[in-house]
mmCIF file of C-alpha atoms in Angstrom:
data_model
loop_
_atom_site.group_PDB
_atom_site.id
_atom_site.type_symbol
_atom_site.label_atom_id
_atom_site.label_comp_id
_atom_site.label_asym_id
_atom_site.label_seq_id
_atom_site.Cartn_x
_atom_site.Cartn_y
_atom_site.Cartn_z
ATOM 1 C CA UNK M 993 -31.925 -97.476 27.965
ATOM 2 C CA UNK M 994 -28.976 -95.203 28.762
ATOM 3 C CA UNK M 995 -29.778 -91.919 30.476
ATOM 4 C CA UNK M 996 -28.484 -88.800 28.737
ATOM 5 C CA UNK M 997 -26.294 -86.722 31.014
ATOM 6 C CA UNK M 998 -27.034 -83.008 30.940
ATOM 7 C CA UNK M 999 -24.346 -80.769 29.505
ATOM 8 C CA UNK M 1000 -25.694 -77.730 31.388
ATOM 9 C CA UNK M 1001 -25.227 -76.867 35.041
ATOM 10 C CA UNK M 1002 -26.900 -74.176 37.131
ATOM 11 C CA UNK M 1003 -28.754 -70.935 36.464
ATOM 12 C CA UNK M 1004 -27.034 -67.620 37.151
ATOM 13 C CA UNK M 1005 -27.726 -63.931 36.715
ATOM 14 C CA UNK M 1006 -24.363 -63.141 35.104
ATOM 15 C CA UNK M 1007 -20.891 -64.470 34.297
ATOM 16 C CA UNK M 1008 -19.639 -62.861 37.518
ATOM 17 C CA UNK M 1009 -22.330 -64.658 39.503
ATOM 18 C CA UNK M 1010 -21.277 -67.975 37.954
ATOM 19 C CA UNK M 1011 -17.623 -67.270 38.749
ATOM 20 C CA UNK M 1012 -18.349 -66.451 42.402
ATOM 21 C CA UNK M 1013 -20.165 -69.738 42.875
ATOM 22 C CA UNK M 1014 -17.775 -71.926 40.854
ATOM 23 C CA UNK M 1015 -14.062 -71.621 41.548
ATOM 24 C CA UNK M 1016 -13.292 -74.291 38.931
ATOM 25 C CA UNK M 1017 -14.500 -72.210 35.963
ATOM 26 C CA UNK M 1018 -12.123 -72.669 33.048
ATOM 27 C CA UNK M 1019 -13.721 -70.724 30.178
ATOM 28 C CA UNK M 1020 -10.540 -69.152 28.821
ATOM 29 C CA UNK M 1021 -8.427 -72.313 28.960
ATOM 30 C CA UNK M 1022 -11.115 -74.511 27.379
ATOM 31 C CA UNK M 1023 -10.744 -72.773 24.006
ATOM 32 C CA UNK M 1024 -6.975 -73.141 24.262
ATOM 33 C CA UNK M 1025 -6.997 -76.796 25.298
ATOM 34 C CA UNK M 1026 -5.551 -79.617 23.233
ATOM 35 C CA UNK M 1027 -8.927 -81.342 23.296
ATOM 36 C CA UNK M 1028 -10.629 -78.327 21.724
ATOM 37 C CA UNK M 1029 -7.936 -78.063 19.046
ATOM 38 C CA UNK M 1030 -8.166 -81.789 18.279
ATOM 39 C CA UNK M 1031 -11.957 -81.669 17.943
ATOM 40 C CA UNK M 1032 -11.806 -78.543 15.776
ATOM 41 C CA UNK M 1033 -9.109 -80.026 13.562
ATOM 42 C CA UNK M 1034 -11.166 -83.186 13.079
ATOM 43 C CA UNK M 1035 -14.126 -81.105 11.870
ATOM 44 C CA UNK M 1036 -11.858 -78.928 9.717
ATOM 45 C CA UNK M 1037 -10.247 -81.963 8.072
ATOM 46 C CA UNK M 1038 -13.610 -83.552 7.252
ATOM 47 C CA UNK M 1039 -14.788 -80.307 5.666
ATOM 48 C CA UNK M 1040 -11.595 -79.768 3.687
ATOM 49 C CA UNK M 1041 -11.651 -83.352 2.389
ATOM 50 C CA UNK M 1042 -15.294 -82.942 1.352
ATOM 51 C CA UNK M 1043 -14.576 -79.669 -0.443
ATOM 52 C CA UNK M 1044 -11.728 -81.334 -2.332
ATOM 53 C CA UNK M 1045 -14.181 -83.701 -4.042
ATOM 54 C CA UNK M 1046 -14.875 -82.541 -7.632
ATOM 55 C CA UNK M 1047 -18.653 -82.850 -7.227
ATOM 56 C CA UNK M 1048 -18.759 -81.214 -3.776
ATOM 57 C CA UNK M 1049 -22.180 -80.085 -2.575
ATOM 58 C CA UNK M 1050 -22.368 -79.673 1.192
ATOM 59 C CA UNK M 1051 -25.045 -81.816 2.787
ATOM 60 C CA UNK M 1052 -26.264 -79.563 5.609
ATOM 61 C CA UNK M 1053 -29.399 -77.508 5.237
ATOM 62 C CA UNK M 1054 -27.795 -74.225 4.298
ATOM 63 C CA UNK M 1055 -30.507 -71.937 5.693
ATOM 64 C CA UNK M 1056 -30.885 -73.956 8.867
ATOM 65 C CA UNK M 1057 -27.245 -74.327 9.875
ATOM 66 C CA UNK M 1058 -25.365 -71.375 8.391
ATOM 67 C CA UNK M 1059 -26.576 -68.863 5.769
ATOM 68 C CA UNK M 1060 -23.054 -67.479 5.188
ATOM 69 C CA UNK M 1061 -22.570 -68.995 1.692
ATOM 70 C CA UNK M 1062 -25.991 -67.758 0.576
ATOM 71 C CA UNK M 1063 -25.472 -64.255 1.994
ATOM 72 C CA UNK M 1064 -22.036 -64.092 0.385
ATOM 73 C CA UNK M 1065 -23.473 -65.047 -3.008
ATOM 74 C CA UNK M 1066 -26.135 -62.336 -2.641
ATOM 75 C CA UNK M 1067 -23.541 -59.644 -1.896
ATOM 76 C CA UNK M 1068 -21.263 -60.915 -4.687
ATOM 77 C CA UNK M 1069 -23.975 -59.926 -7.131
ATOM 78 C CA UNK M 1070 -23.724 -56.315 -5.946
ATOM 79 C CA UNK M 1071 -20.046 -55.724 -5.158
ATOM 80 C CA UNK M 1072 -16.741 -56.670 -6.811
ATOM 81 C CA UNK M 1073 -15.222 -57.837 -3.516
ATOM 82 C CA UNK M 1074 -17.022 -59.233 -0.473
ATOM 83 C CA UNK M 1075 -15.340 -58.635 2.897
ATOM 84 C CA UNK M 1076 -16.403 -60.889 5.776
ATOM 85 C CA UNK M 1077 -15.568 -60.573 9.467
ATOM 86 C CA UNK M 1078 -15.981 -63.928 11.198
ATOM 87 C CA UNK M 1079 -16.081 -63.167 14.923
ATOM 88 C CA UNK M 1080 -15.095 -66.163 17.039
ATOM 89 C CA UNK M 1081 -14.569 -68.164 13.853
ATOM 90 C CA UNK M 1082 -12.112 -70.604 15.407
ATOM 91 C CA UNK M 1083 -9.678 -72.255 12.997
ATOM 92 C CA UNK M 1084 -11.904 -71.502 10.008
ATOM 93 C CA UNK M 1085 -14.525 -74.252 9.906
ATOM 94 C CA UNK M 1086 -17.060 -71.841 8.392
ATOM 95 C CA UNK M 1087 -14.586 -70.521 5.831
ATOM 96 C CA UNK M 1088 -13.907 -73.963 4.346
ATOM 97 C CA UNK M 1089 -17.451 -74.744 3.087
ATOM 98 C CA UNK M 1090 -17.931 -71.106 2.083
ATOM 99 C CA UNK M 1091 -14.932 -71.218 -0.238
ATOM 100 C CA UNK M 1092 -16.131 -74.594 -1.466
ATOM 101 C CA UNK M 1093 -19.526 -73.221 -2.468
ATOM 102 C CA UNK M 1094 -18.459 -70.119 -4.373
ATOM 103 C CA UNK M 1095 -16.442 -70.023 -7.649
ATOM 104 C CA UNK M 1096 -12.673 -70.416 -7.268
ATOM 105 C CA UNK M 1097 -11.989 -66.996 -8.739
ATOM 106 C CA UNK M 1098 -14.395 -65.186 -6.386
ATOM 107 C CA UNK M 1099 -13.052 -62.000 -4.835
ATOM 108 C CA UNK M 1100 -13.720 -62.686 -1.160
ATOM 109 C CA UNK M 1101 -11.756 -61.621 1.909
ATOM 110 C CA UNK M 1102 -12.417 -63.390 5.214
ATOM 111 C CA UNK M 1103 -10.973 -62.033 8.458
ATOM 112 C CA UNK M 1104 -11.364 -64.463 11.369
ATOM 113 C CA UNK M 1105 -11.118 -63.009 14.874
ATOM 114 C CA UNK M 1106 -10.271 -65.319 17.766
ATOM 115 C CA UNK M 1107 -7.649 -65.817 20.481
ATOM 116 C CA UNK M 1108 -3.944 -65.727 19.617
ATOM 117 C CA UNK M 1109 -3.355 -69.500 19.802
ATOM 118 C CA UNK M 1110 -6.260 -70.221 17.470
ATOM 119 C CA UNK M 1111 -5.094 -67.507 15.064
ATOM 120 C CA UNK M 1112 -1.590 -68.960 14.917
ATOM 121 C CA UNK M 1113 -2.931 -72.418 14.160
ATOM 122 C CA UNK M 1114 -5.454 -71.065 11.649
ATOM 123 C CA UNK M 1115 -2.788 -69.155 9.735
ATOM 124 C CA UNK M 1116 -0.884 -72.416 9.310
ATOM 125 C CA UNK M 1117 -3.961 -74.244 8.045
ATOM 126 C CA UNK M 1118 -4.729 -71.495 5.499
ATOM 127 C CA UNK M 1119 -1.141 -70.703 4.538
ATOM 128 C CA UNK M 1120 -1.989 -71.415 0.869
ATOM 129 C CA UNK M 1121 -5.263 -69.438 0.881
ATOM 130 C CA UNK M 1122 -4.694 -65.647 0.609
ATOM 131 C CA UNK M 1123 -8.414 -64.910 0.937
ATOM 132 C CA UNK M 1124 -8.409 -65.959 4.610
ATOM 133 C CA UNK M 1125 -6.556 -64.169 7.421
ATOM 134 C CA UNK M 1126 -6.656 -64.288 11.217
ATOM 135 C CA UNK M 1127 -6.476 -61.620 13.922
ATOM 136 C CA UNK M 1128 -6.551 -61.809 17.708
ATOM 137 C CA UNK M 1129 -8.275 -58.424 17.936
ATOM 138 C CA UNK M 1130 -11.053 -56.637 16.123
ATOM 139 C CA UNK M 1131 -9.949 -54.611 13.070
ATOM 140 C CA UNK M 1132 -9.937 -50.832 13.142
ATOM 141 C CA UNK M 1133 -13.372 -49.211 13.008
ATOM 142 C CA UNK M 1134 -12.361 -47.495 9.768
ATOM 143 C CA UNK M 1135 -12.361 -50.851 7.977
ATOM 144 C CA UNK M 1136 -15.504 -51.884 6.135
ATOM 145 C CA UNK M 1137 -17.057 -55.330 6.088
ATOM 146 C CA UNK M 1138 -20.022 -56.403 4.021
ATOM 147 C CA UNK M 1139 -20.939 -59.341 6.277
ATOM 148 C CA UNK M 1140 -20.407 -59.931 9.991
ATOM 149 C CA UNK M 1141 -20.601 -63.619 10.866
ATOM 150 C CA UNK M 1142 -20.924 -64.966 14.419
ATOM 151 C CA UNK M 1143 -21.401 -68.687 14.715
ATOM 152 C CA UNK M 1144 -21.541 -70.191 18.197
ATOM 153 C CA UNK M 1145 -19.487 -67.338 19.631
ATOM 154 C CA UNK M 1146 -21.519 -64.502 21.167
ATOM 155 C CA UNK M 1147 -22.916 -66.731 23.909
ATOM 156 C CA UNK M 1148 -19.403 -67.126 25.315
ATOM 157 C CA UNK M 1149 -18.758 -63.374 25.554
ATOM 158 C CA UNK M 1150 -19.386 -61.810 28.961
ATOM 159 C CA UNK M 1151 -20.113 -58.247 27.779
ATOM 160 C CA UNK M 1152 -21.982 -59.235 24.638
ATOM 161 C CA UNK M 1153 -23.654 -55.838 24.255
ATOM 162 C CA UNK M 1154 -20.243 -54.183 24.031
ATOM 163 C CA UNK M 1155 -19.125 -56.619 21.334
ATOM 164 C CA UNK M 1156 -22.364 -56.159 19.395
ATOM 165 C CA UNK M 1157 -21.844 -52.407 19.524
ATOM 166 C CA UNK M 1158 -18.311 -52.727 18.169
ATOM 167 C CA UNK M 1159 -19.431 -55.060 15.391
ATOM 168 C CA UNK M 1160 -22.223 -52.664 14.477
ATOM 169 C CA UNK M 1161 -19.709 -49.875 13.832
ATOM 170 C CA UNK M 1162 -18.503 -51.634 10.690
ATOM 171 C CA UNK M 1163 -21.917 -50.907 9.122
ATOM 172 C CA UNK M 1164 -22.061 -54.287 7.421
ATOM 173 C CA UNK M 1165 -24.941 -55.048 5.072
ATOM 174 C CA UNK M 1166 -25.701 -58.199 7.041
ATOM 175 C CA UNK M 1167 -24.959 -59.524 10.513
ATOM 176 C CA UNK M 1168 -25.399 -63.294 10.595
ATOM 177 C CA UNK M 1169 -25.744 -64.847 14.045
ATOM 178 C CA UNK M 1170 -25.867 -68.639 13.932
ATOM 179 C CA UNK M 1171 -26.287 -71.100 16.785
ATOM 180 C CA UNK M 1172 -27.725 -68.473 19.117
ATOM 181 C CA UNK M 1173 -29.269 -70.035 22.249
ATOM 182 C CA UNK M 1174 -32.401 -67.909 22.477
ATOM 183 C CA UNK M 1175 -36.142 -68.304 22.705
ATOM 184 C CA UNK M 1176 -39.243 -67.202 24.549
ATOM 185 C CA UNK M 1177 -37.401 -67.665 27.842
ATOM 186 C CA UNK M 1178 -35.867 -65.482 30.547
ATOM 187 C CA UNK M 1179 -32.319 -64.331 29.824
ATOM 188 C CA UNK M 1180 -29.921 -66.356 31.994
ATOM 189 C CA UNK M 1181 -26.357 -67.584 32.276
ATOM 190 C CA UNK M 1182 -25.634 -71.276 32.689
ATOM 191 C CA UNK M 1183 -22.527 -73.447 32.618
ATOM 192 C CA UNK M 1184 -21.681 -75.706 29.697
ATOM 193 C CA UNK M 1185 -19.897 -78.892 30.735
ATOM 194 C CA UNK M 1186 -17.243 -79.455 28.084
ATOM 195 C CA UNK M 1187 -15.386 -82.555 29.255
ATOM 196 C CA UNK M 1188 -13.278 -81.337 32.201
ATOM 197 C CA UNK M 1189 -14.154 -77.692 31.588
ATOM 198 C CA UNK M 1190 -16.984 -75.484 32.842
ATOM 199 C CA UNK M 1191 -17.823 -72.653 30.442
ATOM 200 C CA UNK M 1192 -20.292 -69.830 31.228
ATOM 201 C CA UNK M 1193 -22.858 -69.384 28.451
ATOM 202 C CA UNK M 1194 -25.621 -66.869 27.798
ATOM 203 C CA UNK M 1195 -29.166 -68.002 27.019
ATOM 204 C CA UNK M 1196 -31.278 -65.065 25.792
ATOM 205 C CA UNK M 1197 -34.838 -63.977 25.651
ATOM 206 C CA UNK M 1198 -35.141 -63.722 21.877
ATOM 207 C CA UNK M 1199 -37.087 -60.447 22.021
ATOM 208 C CA UNK M 1200 -34.383 -58.875 24.200
ATOM 209 C CA UNK M 1201 -31.710 -59.905 21.721
ATOM 210 C CA UNK M 1202 -33.672 -58.636 18.718
ATOM 211 C CA UNK M 1203 -34.177 -55.304 20.520
ATOM 212 C CA UNK M 1204 -30.418 -55.043 21.047
ATOM 213 C CA UNK M 1205 -29.891 -55.511 17.307
ATOM 214 C CA UNK M 1206 -32.553 -52.941 16.514
ATOM 215 C CA UNK M 1207 -30.677 -50.441 18.688
ATOM 216 C CA UNK M 1208 -27.818 -50.864 16.186
ATOM 217 C CA UNK M 1209 -30.234 -50.132 13.301
ATOM 218 C CA UNK M 1210 -30.474 -53.763 12.217
ATOM 219 C CA UNK M 1211 -33.807 -55.483 11.690
ATOM 220 C CA UNK M 1212 -34.538 -59.195 11.685
ATOM 221 C CA UNK M 1213 -34.688 -60.651 8.150
ATOM 222 C CA UNK M 1214 -34.425 -64.378 8.794
ATOM 223 C CA UNK M 1215 -35.002 -66.580 11.827
ATOM 224 C CA UNK M 1216 -34.500 -70.338 11.622
ATOM 225 C CA UNK M 1217 -33.882 -73.256 13.923
ATOM 226 C CA UNK M 1218 -30.437 -74.643 14.560
ATOM 227 C CA UNK M 1219 -29.591 -78.232 15.440
ATOM 228 C CA UNK M 1220 -26.302 -78.775 17.260
ATOM 229 C CA UNK M 1221 -24.616 -81.840 18.715
ATOM 230 C CA UNK M 1222 -22.468 -81.298 21.803
ATOM 231 C CA UNK M 1223 -20.605 -84.338 23.035
ATOM 232 C CA UNK M 1224 -23.095 -86.506 21.211
ATOM 233 C CA UNK M 1225 -26.121 -84.898 22.903
#
């Protein structure tokens, strides 16, 4: 029987604490690495090929993994155009199944916010899809979004409360936070071992995180488990 190697290393009070004790931290470069792009493109290609099938119905449990298509359909019934801000959305792996689930003529605008290299690559991948755009900074506060979507992104942000506050200023109907490492645990920072990279990651006390959302006048409407595979673990 082969032992499973842990993908987590250490327990720290903050990102700064992790940086002081680990000179080899490479958080910023990991999301700009060729390995990350290759892995993301592999996922993107599989999704795009699946969507291209005429009888496409995505196989994941929609409420368990990502409620974005369902939330979008709900808002579509109330508004002529649905505007979505996908914070940390990478090259658009959440946008692909979303557009595959809703009717082709749906009036949806998706703005994906990520680093400049990812945005450049994403714009190339979606060059024939006007409903998807990329930005390396948050839009102006005067813009309105109906849905804020954060999938596997907030845990990599050092000052997450600041980002939550900025996202809350768009007064979206829904904020969807998927793949949030939280539970009935103390809030800590640990390091994710991503191949040759060490990436600081937040793990939250779920009640602390919910309280932070309530401070932005948002209340919990749905809580579900999330199953993720990281390097096969």
